Amino acid sequence: MNQSFARRYRLTKTDEFSSVFGFRRAIRGKWLMLHYQPRPEAHTEARLGLVVGKKQLKRAVDRNRVKRIVREQFRLRRPSLPAVDLVVRLATKPSPLDGKMLADDFLVLLDKLQRPRPKRET
């Protein structure tokens, strides 16, 4: 099984990020926010985009650490994910910056994404 994080598993263009944010579906965790959009039928793999702003984490080393942690968890779980575009961003500033805590929060968000939602009665 290929465990790489190849370019085809990433959101790279501004339009791709904009379409996911424009779809307006999100799941909020304790520290992370997961925006998602289903991919067209022709595509079968999940893709990931990351947004970690300077407002939440001033130091570049901290921003890069968050991205590295989320990317690694995505890479390990990618084969079991549905065909969706995901954008992960910090919802709140984690203090102190704990890698295990962020990884667990991201895995909880992925579990919520895969769980079928009950239909609302109108």
PDB file of C-alpha atoms in Angstrom:
ATOM      1  CA  MET A   1       0.000   0.000   0.000  1.00  0.00           C
ATOM      2  CA  ASN A   2       1.342   3.424  -0.960  1.00  0.00           C
ATOM      3  CA  GLN A   3       1.598   5.632   2.131  1.00  0.00           C
ATOM      4  CA  SER A   4       2.964   8.766   0.453  1.00  0.00           C
ATOM      5  CA  PHE A   5       1.425  12.230   0.487  1.00  0.00           C
ATOM      6  CA  ALA A   6       1.585  12.811  -3.266  1.00  0.00           C
ATOM      7  CA  ARG A   7       0.495  15.995  -5.008  1.00  0.00           C
ATOM      8  CA  ARG A   8      -2.782  14.409  -6.126  1.00  0.00           C
ATOM      9  CA  TYR A   9      -3.845  14.160  -2.462  1.00  0.00           C
ATOM     10  CA  ARG A  10      -3.384  17.907  -1.835  1.00  0.00           C
ATOM     11  CA  LEU A  11      -5.443  20.986  -2.490  1.00  0.00           C
ATOM     12  CA  THR A  12      -3.028  23.332  -4.229  1.00  0.00           C
ATOM     13  CA  LYS A  13      -5.002  26.060  -5.998  1.00  0.00           C
ATOM     14  CA  THR A  14      -6.872  28.983  -4.483  1.00  0.00           C
ATOM     15  CA  ASP A  15     -10.011  27.980  -6.422  1.00  0.00           C
ATOM     16  CA  GLU A  16      -9.982  24.541  -4.796  1.00  0.00           C
ATOM     17  CA  PHE A  17      -9.826  26.073  -1.309  1.00  0.00           C
ATOM     18  CA  SER A  18     -12.524  28.617  -2.222  1.00  0.00           C
ATOM     19  CA  SER A  19     -14.918  25.944  -3.470  1.00  0.00           C
ATOM     20  CA  VAL A  20     -14.556  23.961  -0.224  1.00  0.00           C
ATOM     21  CA  PHE A  21     -15.138  27.074   1.907  1.00  0.00           C
ATOM     22  CA  GLY A  22     -18.027  28.080  -0.373  1.00  0.00           C
ATOM     23  CA  PHE A  23     -19.732  24.688   0.109  1.00  0.00           C
ATOM     24  CA  ARG A  24     -20.253  25.775   3.747  1.00  0.00           C
ATOM     25  CA  ARG A  25     -20.022  22.389   5.432  1.00  0.00           C
ATOM     26  CA  ALA A  26     -17.780  22.191   8.485  1.00  0.00           C
ATOM     27  CA  ILE A  27     -17.211  20.135  11.606  1.00  0.00           C
ATOM     28  CA  ARG A  28     -15.712  21.847  14.618  1.00  0.00           C
ATOM     29  CA  GLY A  29     -13.462  20.104  17.081  1.00  0.00           C
ATOM     30  CA  LYS A  30     -11.868  21.425  20.225  1.00  0.00           C
ATOM     31  CA  TRP A  31      -8.924  23.062  18.402  1.00  0.00           C
ATOM     32  CA  LEU A  32      -9.432  22.323  14.698  1.00  0.00           C
ATOM     33  CA  MET A  33     -12.142  23.079  12.152  1.00  0.00           C
ATOM     34  CA  LEU A  34     -12.696  20.655   9.267  1.00  0.00           C
ATOM     35  CA  HIS A  35     -14.333  22.088   6.138  1.00  0.00           C
ATOM     36  CA  TYR A  36     -15.345  19.498   3.555  1.00  0.00           C
ATOM     37  CA  GLN A  37     -16.915  19.096   0.142  1.00  0.00           C
ATOM     38  CA  PRO A  38     -17.758  15.820  -1.655  1.00  0.00           C
ATOM     39  CA  ARG A  39     -15.781  15.252  -4.848  1.00  0.00           C
ATOM     40  CA  PRO A  40     -17.407  14.476  -8.224  1.00  0.00           C
ATOM     41  CA  GLU A  41     -18.123  10.830  -9.101  1.00  0.00           C
ATOM     42  CA  ALA A  42     -15.052  10.563 -11.349  1.00  0.00           C
ATOM     43  CA  HIS A  43     -12.709  11.044  -8.373  1.00  0.00           C
ATOM     44  CA  THR A  44     -12.332   8.397  -5.677  1.00  0.00           C
ATOM     45  CA  GLU A  45      -9.662   9.795  -3.349  1.00  0.00           C
ATOM     46  CA  ALA A  46      -9.683  12.348  -0.542  1.00  0.00           C
ATOM     47  CA  ARG A  47      -7.565  15.507  -0.775  1.00  0.00           C
ATOM     48  CA  LEU A  48      -6.283  17.740   2.022  1.00  0.00           C
ATOM     49  CA  GLY A  49      -5.606  21.452   2.333  1.00  0.00           C
ATOM     50  CA  LEU A  50      -4.258  23.209   5.414  1.00  0.00           C
ATOM     51  CA  VAL A  51      -4.730  26.778   6.657  1.00  0.00           C
ATOM     52  CA  VAL A  52      -2.768  27.823   9.736  1.00  0.00           C
ATOM     53  CA  GLY A  53      -2.718  31.586  10.175  1.00  0.00           C
ATOM     54  CA  LYS A  54      -0.303  33.864  11.960  1.00  0.00           C
ATOM     55  CA  LYS A  55      -3.109  35.172  14.172  1.00  0.00           C
ATOM     56  CA  GLN A  56      -3.313  31.890  16.066  1.00  0.00           C
ATOM     57  CA  LEU A  57       0.346  30.868  15.972  1.00  0.00           C
ATOM     58  CA  LYS A  58       2.940  33.601  15.611  1.00  0.00           C
ATOM     59  CA  ARG A  59       5.998  31.389  15.189  1.00  0.00           C
ATOM     60  CA  ALA A  60       6.512  29.638  11.835  1.00  0.00           C
ATOM     61  CA  VAL A  61       7.917  26.591  13.600  1.00  0.00           C
ATOM     62  CA  ASP A  62       4.600  26.154  15.456  1.00  0.00           C
ATOM     63  CA  ARG A  63       2.518  26.608  12.287  1.00  0.00           C
ATOM     64  CA  ASN A  64       4.656  24.065  10.455  1.00  0.00           C
ATOM     65  CA  ARG A  65       4.377  21.608  13.332  1.00  0.00           C
ATOM     66  CA  VAL A  66       0.575  21.755  13.218  1.00  0.00           C
ATOM     67  CA  LYS A  67       0.630  21.153   9.465  1.00  0.00           C
ATOM     68  CA  ARG A  68       3.057  18.251   9.822  1.00  0.00           C
ATOM     69  CA  ILE A  69       0.902  16.559  12.474  1.00  0.00           C
ATOM     70  CA  VAL A  70      -2.342  16.889  10.496  1.00  0.00           C
ATOM     71  CA  ARG A  71      -0.678  15.785   7.241  1.00  0.00           C
ATOM     72  CA  GLU A  72       0.721  12.653   8.866  1.00  0.00           C
ATOM     73  CA  GLN A  73      -2.648  11.657  10.344  1.00  0.00           C
ATOM     74  CA  PHE A  74      -4.327  12.265   6.969  1.00  0.00           C
ATOM     75  CA  ARG A  75      -1.671  10.194   5.205  1.00  0.00           C
ATOM     76  CA  LEU A  76      -2.267   7.247   7.536  1.00  0.00           C
ATOM     77  CA  ARG A  77      -6.082   7.424   7.289  1.00  0.00           C
ATOM     78  CA  ARG A  78      -6.405   8.380   3.601  1.00  0.00           C
ATOM     79  CA  PRO A  79      -7.267   4.880   2.233  1.00  0.00           C
ATOM     80  CA  SER A  80     -10.309   4.649   4.515  1.00  0.00           C
ATOM     81  CA  LEU A  81     -11.647   8.158   3.778  1.00  0.00           C
ATOM     82  CA  PRO A  82     -14.500   8.887   1.345  1.00  0.00           C
ATOM     83  CA  ALA A  83     -13.905  10.970  -1.793  1.00  0.00           C
ATOM     84  CA  VAL A  84     -13.969  14.468  -0.274  1.00  0.00           C
ATOM     85  CA  ASP A  85     -11.904  17.634  -0.346  1.00  0.00           C
ATOM     86  CA  LEU A  86     -10.885  18.607   3.183  1.00  0.00           C
ATOM     87  CA  VAL A  87      -9.563  21.909   4.481  1.00  0.00           C
ATOM     88  CA  VAL A  88      -8.299  21.920   8.057  1.00  0.00           C
ATOM     89  CA  ARG A  89      -7.727  25.144   9.958  1.00  0.00           C
ATOM     90  CA  LEU A  90      -7.152  26.121  13.560  1.00  0.00           C
ATOM     91  CA  ALA A  91     -10.374  27.103  15.293  1.00  0.00           C
ATOM     92  CA  THR A  92      -8.674  28.277  18.467  1.00  0.00           C
ATOM     93  CA  LYS A  93      -5.104  28.732  19.601  1.00  0.00           C
ATOM     94  CA  PRO A  94      -3.881  25.547  21.297  1.00  0.00           C
ATOM     95  CA  SER A  95      -1.817  26.366  24.331  1.00  0.00           C
ATOM     96  CA  PRO A  96       0.426  24.627  24.999  1.00  0.00           C
ATOM     97  CA  LEU A  97       1.003  23.196  21.514  1.00  0.00           C
ATOM     98  CA  ASP A  98       0.660  19.450  22.072  1.00  0.00           C
ATOM     99  CA  GLY A  99       1.048  17.167  19.061  1.00  0.00           C
ATOM    100  CA  LYS A 100      -0.890  14.256  20.536  1.00  0.00           C
ATOM    101  CA  MET A 101      -3.803  16.530  21.410  1.00  0.00           C
ATOM    102  CA  LEU A 102      -3.970  17.941  17.857  1.00  0.00           C
ATOM    103  CA  ALA A 103      -3.678  14.483  16.286  1.00  0.00           C
ATOM    104  CA  ASP A 104      -6.495  13.149  18.466  1.00  0.00           C
ATOM    105  CA  ASP A 105      -8.694  16.154  17.644  1.00  0.00           C
ATOM    106  CA  PHE A 106      -8.146  15.616  13.908  1.00  0.00           C
ATOM    107  CA  LEU A 107      -8.944  11.891  14.180  1.00  0.00           C
ATOM    108  CA  VAL A 108     -12.184  12.698  16.034  1.00  0.00           C
ATOM    109  CA  LEU A 109     -13.135  15.073  13.197  1.00  0.00           C
ATOM    110  CA  LEU A 110     -12.432  12.372  10.594  1.00  0.00           C
ATOM    111  CA  ASP A 111     -14.588   9.910  12.535  1.00  0.00           C
ATOM    112  CA  LYS A 112     -17.444  12.433  12.632  1.00  0.00           C
ATOM    113  CA  LEU A 113     -17.051  12.977   8.885  1.00  0.00           C
ATOM    114  CA  GLN A 114     -17.365   9.264   8.139  1.00  0.00           C
ATOM    115  CA  ARG A 115     -20.329   8.733  10.457  1.00  0.00           C
ATOM    116  CA  PRO A 116     -23.665   8.999   8.623  1.00  0.00           C
ATOM    117  CA  ARG A 117     -25.725  11.959   9.801  1.00  0.00           C
ATOM    118  CA  PRO A 118     -29.380  11.371  10.724  1.00  0.00           C
ATOM    119  CA  LYS A 119     -31.902  13.093   8.483  1.00  0.00           C
ATOM    120  CA  ARG A 120     -33.659  16.099  10.005  1.00  0.00           C
ATOM    121  CA  GLU A 121     -37.442  16.054  10.206  1.00  0.00           C
ATOM    122  CA  THR A 122     -39.125  19.193   8.868  1.00  0.00           C
TER     123      THR A 122
END
